[in-house]
mmCIF file of C-alpha atoms in Angstrom:
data_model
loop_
_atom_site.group_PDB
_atom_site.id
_atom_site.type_symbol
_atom_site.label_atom_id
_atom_site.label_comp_id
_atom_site.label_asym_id
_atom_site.label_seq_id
_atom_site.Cartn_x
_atom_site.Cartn_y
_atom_site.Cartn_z
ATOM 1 C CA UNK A 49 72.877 36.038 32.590
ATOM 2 C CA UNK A 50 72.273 32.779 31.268
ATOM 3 C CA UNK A 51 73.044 29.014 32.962
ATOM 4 C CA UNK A 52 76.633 28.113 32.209
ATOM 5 C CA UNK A 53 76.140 24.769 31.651
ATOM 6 C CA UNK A 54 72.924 24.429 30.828
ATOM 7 C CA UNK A 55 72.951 26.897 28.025
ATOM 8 C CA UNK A 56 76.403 25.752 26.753
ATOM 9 C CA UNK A 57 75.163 22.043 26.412
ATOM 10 C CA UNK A 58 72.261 22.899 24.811
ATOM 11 C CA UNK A 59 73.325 25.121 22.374
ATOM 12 C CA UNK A 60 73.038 24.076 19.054
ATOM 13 C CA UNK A 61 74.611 25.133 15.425
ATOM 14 C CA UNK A 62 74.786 23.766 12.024
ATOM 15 C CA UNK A 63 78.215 25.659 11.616
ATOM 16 C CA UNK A 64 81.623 24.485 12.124
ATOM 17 C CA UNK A 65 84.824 25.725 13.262
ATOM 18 C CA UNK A 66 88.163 24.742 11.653
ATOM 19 C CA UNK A 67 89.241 21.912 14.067
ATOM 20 C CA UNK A 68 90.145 18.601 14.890
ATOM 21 C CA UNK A 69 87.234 17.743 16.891
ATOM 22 C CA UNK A 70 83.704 17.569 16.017
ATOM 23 C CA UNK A 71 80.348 18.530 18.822
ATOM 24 C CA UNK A 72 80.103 14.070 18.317
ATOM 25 C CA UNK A 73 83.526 13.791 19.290
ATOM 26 C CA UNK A 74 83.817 16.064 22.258
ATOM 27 C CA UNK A 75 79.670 15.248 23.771
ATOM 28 C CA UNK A 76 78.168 18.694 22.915
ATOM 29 C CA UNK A 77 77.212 21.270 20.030
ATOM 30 C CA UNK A 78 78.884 24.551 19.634
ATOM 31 C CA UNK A 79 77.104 27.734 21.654
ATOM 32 C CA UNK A 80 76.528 30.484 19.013
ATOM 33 C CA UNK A 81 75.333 33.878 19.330
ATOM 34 C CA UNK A 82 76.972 34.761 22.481
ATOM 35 C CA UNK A 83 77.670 38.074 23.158
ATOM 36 C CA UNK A 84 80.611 39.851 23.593
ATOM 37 C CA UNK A 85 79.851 40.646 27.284
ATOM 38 C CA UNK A 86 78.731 37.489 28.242
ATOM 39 C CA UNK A 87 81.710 35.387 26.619
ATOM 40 C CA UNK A 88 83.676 37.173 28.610
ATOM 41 C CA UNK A 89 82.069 36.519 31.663
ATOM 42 C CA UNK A 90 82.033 32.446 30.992
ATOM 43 C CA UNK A 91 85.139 32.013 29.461
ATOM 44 C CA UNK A 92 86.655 33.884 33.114
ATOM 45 C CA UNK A 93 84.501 31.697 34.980
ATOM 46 C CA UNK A 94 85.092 28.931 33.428
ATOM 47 C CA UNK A 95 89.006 29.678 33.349
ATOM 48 C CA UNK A 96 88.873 30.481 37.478
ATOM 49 C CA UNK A 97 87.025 27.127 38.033
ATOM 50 C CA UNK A 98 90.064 25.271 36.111
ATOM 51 C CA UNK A 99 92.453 27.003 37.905
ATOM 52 C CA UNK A 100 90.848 26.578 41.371
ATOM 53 C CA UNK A 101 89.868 23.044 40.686
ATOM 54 C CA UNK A 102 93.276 22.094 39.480
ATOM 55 C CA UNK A 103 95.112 23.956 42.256
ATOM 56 C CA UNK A 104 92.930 21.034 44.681
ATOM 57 C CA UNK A 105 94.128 18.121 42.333
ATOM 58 C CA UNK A 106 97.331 19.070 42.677
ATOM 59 C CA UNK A 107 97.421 18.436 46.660
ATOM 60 C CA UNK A 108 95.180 16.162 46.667
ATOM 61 C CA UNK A 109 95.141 13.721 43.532
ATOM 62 C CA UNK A 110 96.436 10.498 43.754
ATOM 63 C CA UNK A 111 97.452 9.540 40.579
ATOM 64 C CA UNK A 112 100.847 11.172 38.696
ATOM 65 C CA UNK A 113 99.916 11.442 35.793
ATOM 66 C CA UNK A 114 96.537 13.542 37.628
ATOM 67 C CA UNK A 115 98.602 15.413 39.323
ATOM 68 C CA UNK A 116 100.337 16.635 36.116
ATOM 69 C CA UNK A 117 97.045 17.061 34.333
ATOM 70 C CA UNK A 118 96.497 19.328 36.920
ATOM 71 C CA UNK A 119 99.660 21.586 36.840
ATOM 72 C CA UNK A 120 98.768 21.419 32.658
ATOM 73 C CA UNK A 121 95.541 22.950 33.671
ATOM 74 C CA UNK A 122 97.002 25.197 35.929
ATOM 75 C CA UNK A 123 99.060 26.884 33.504
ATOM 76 C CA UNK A 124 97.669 26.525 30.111
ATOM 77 C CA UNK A 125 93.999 28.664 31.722
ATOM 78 C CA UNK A 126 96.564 31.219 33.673
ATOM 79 C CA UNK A 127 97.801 31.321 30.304
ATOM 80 C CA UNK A 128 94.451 31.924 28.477
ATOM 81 C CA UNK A 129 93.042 34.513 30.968
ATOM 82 C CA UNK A 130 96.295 36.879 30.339
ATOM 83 C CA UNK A 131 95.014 36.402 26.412
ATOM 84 C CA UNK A 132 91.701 37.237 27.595
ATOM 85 C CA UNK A 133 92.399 40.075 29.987
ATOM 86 C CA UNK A 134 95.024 41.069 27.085
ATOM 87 C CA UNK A 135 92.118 41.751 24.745
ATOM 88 C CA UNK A 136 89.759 43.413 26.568
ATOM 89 C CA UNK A 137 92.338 46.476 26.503
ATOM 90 C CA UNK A 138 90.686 48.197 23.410
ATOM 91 C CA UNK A 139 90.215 51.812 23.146
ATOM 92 C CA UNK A 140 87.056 50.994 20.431
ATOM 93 C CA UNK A 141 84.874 49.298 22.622
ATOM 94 C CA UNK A 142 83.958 48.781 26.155
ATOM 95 C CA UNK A 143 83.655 45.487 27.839
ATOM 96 C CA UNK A 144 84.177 45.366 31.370
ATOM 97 C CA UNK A 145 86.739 42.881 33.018
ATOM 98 C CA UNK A 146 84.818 40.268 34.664
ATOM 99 C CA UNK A 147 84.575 39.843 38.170
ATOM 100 C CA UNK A 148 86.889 37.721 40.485
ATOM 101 C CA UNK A 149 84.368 35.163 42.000
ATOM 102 C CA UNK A 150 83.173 32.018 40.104
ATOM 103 C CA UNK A 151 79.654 30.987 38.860
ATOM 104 C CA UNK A 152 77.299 29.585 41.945
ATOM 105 C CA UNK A 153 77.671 26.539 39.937
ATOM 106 C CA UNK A 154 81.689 26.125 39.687
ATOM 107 C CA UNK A 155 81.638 26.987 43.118
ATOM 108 C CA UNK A 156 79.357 24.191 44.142
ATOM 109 C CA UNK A 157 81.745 21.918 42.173
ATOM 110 C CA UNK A 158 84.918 23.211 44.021
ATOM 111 C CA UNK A 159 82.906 22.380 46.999
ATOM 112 C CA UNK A 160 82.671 19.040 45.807
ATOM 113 C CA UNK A 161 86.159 18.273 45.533
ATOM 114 C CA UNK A 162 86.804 19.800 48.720
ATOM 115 C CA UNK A 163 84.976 17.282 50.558
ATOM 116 C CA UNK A 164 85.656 14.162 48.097
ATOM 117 C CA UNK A 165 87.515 11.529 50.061
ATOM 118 C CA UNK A 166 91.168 10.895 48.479
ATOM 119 C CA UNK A 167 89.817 7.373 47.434
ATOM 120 C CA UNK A 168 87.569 9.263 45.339
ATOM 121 C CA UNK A 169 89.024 12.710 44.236
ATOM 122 C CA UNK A 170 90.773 11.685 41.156
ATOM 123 C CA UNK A 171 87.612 10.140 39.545
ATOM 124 C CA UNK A 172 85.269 13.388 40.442
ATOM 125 C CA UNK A 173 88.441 15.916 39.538
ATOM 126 C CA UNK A 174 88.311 13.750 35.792
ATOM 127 C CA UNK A 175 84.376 13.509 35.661
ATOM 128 C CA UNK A 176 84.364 18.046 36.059
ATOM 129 C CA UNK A 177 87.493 18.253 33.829
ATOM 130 C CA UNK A 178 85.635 16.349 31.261
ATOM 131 C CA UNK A 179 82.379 18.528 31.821
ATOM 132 C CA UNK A 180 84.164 21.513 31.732
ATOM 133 C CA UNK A 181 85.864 21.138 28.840
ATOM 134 C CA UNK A 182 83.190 20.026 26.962
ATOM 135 C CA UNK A 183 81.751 23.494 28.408
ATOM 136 C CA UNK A 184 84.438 25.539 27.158
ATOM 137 C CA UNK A 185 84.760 23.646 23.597
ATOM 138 C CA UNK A 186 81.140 24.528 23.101
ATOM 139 C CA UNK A 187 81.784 28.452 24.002
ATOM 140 C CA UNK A 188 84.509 28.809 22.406
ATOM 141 C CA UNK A 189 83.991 27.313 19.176
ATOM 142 C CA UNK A 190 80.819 29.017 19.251
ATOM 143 C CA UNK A 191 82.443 32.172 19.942
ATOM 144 C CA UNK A 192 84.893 31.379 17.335
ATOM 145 C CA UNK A 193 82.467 30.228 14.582
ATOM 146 C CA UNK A 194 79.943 33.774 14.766
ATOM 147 C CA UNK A 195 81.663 35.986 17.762
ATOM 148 C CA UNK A 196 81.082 39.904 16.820
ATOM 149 C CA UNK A 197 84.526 41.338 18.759
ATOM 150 C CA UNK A 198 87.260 40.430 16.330
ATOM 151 C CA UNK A 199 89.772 40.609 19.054
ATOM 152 C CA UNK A 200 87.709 38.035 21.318
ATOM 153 C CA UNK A 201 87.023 35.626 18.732
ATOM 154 C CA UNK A 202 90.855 35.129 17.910
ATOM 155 C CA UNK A 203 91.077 34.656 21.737
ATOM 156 C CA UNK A 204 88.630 31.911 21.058
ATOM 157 C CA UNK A 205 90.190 30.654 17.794
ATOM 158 C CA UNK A 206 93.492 29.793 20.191
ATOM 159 C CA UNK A 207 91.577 28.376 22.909
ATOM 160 C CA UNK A 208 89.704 25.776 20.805
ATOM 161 C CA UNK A 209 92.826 23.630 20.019
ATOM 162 C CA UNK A 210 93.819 23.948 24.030
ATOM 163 C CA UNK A 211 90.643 22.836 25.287
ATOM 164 C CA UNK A 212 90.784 19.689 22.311
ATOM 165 C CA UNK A 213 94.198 18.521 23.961
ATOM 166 C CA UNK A 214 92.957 18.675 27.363
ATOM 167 C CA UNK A 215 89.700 16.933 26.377
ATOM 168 C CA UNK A 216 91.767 13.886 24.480
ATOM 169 C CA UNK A 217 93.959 13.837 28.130
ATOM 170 C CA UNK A 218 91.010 13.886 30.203
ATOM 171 C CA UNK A 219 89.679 10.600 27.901
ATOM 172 C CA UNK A 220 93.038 9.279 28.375
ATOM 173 C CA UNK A 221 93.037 9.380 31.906
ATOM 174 C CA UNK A 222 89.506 7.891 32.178
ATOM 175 C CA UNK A 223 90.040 5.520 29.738
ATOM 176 C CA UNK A 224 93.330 4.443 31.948
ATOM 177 C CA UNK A 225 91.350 4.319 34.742
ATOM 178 C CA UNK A 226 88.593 2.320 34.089
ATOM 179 C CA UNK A 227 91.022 -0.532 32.540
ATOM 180 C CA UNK A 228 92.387 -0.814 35.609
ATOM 181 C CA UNK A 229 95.868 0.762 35.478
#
């Protein structure tokens, strides 16, 4: 299986999906030609790191409006593994459900968070929100823009405007930071 990240961010693609954002705007180029199987497996992973990671912010973020980043997170990728889990249930073809444990890599980052001091947290919670999403833009829109599974890549037609709202809160937030508020 190939490196989440590392594949995702160096994907690259002279196509475009119908959005709002383009691979300038969100820091990365779309990841085409995934498989079926395998956007499956990332989109899960990356779905049960946002989840997991968000569950953290919420006890331990400082900041409000963080916190309710978080709880956004929370429920908007519950909402888009049902889709995903919804999809897979197709008598025509046969992907398996993906497993229940995250990537080495998403489970380093957890680890991370864990052990950030609360000075700290909110800035490392942002910095993986913004890499992650960047991650899942690029897979999805990829998956979008030449996925095979017609009932997948609609998944990943309706997670592509999702991930661009989180991605313009995450820059928010940062951008809030940094200026001091």
């Amino acid at each position: 299986m190939m490196m989440i990240a590392g594949a995702m961010m160096l994907a690259t693609s002279g196509m475009t999906v119908a959005q709002t954002m383009s691979p300038t705007d969100v820091g990365v180029q779309l990841m085409t030609g995934t498989s079926a199987t395998d956007y499956v497996k990332l989109a899960a992973d990356g779905d049960m790191y946002e989840i997991a990671s968000s569950k953290l912010a919420m006890s331990k973020a400082q900041r409000p409006d963080v916190k309710a980043f978080a709880r956004e997170m929370v429920a908007d990728h519950t909402a888009t593994t049902k889709t995903l889990m919804a999809a897979l249930k197709n008598p025509d073809r046969t992907i398996a459900k993906p497993g229940t444990r995250m990537s080495t890599g998403n489970e380093a980052k957890i680890a991370l968070l864990k052990k950030a001091p609360k000075a700290s947290f909110d800035d490392l919670y942002l910095q993986q929100q913004m890499q992650a999403h960047q991650t899942a833009w690029a897979l999805h829109g990829g998956y979008a823009t030449d996925g095979t599974d017609p009932a997948l890549k609609q998944v990943a037609s309706t997670a592509v405007p999702v991930i661009e709202r989180h991605l313009m809160h995450v820059k928010q937030m940062t951008t809030t930071a940094m200026s001091g508020m």
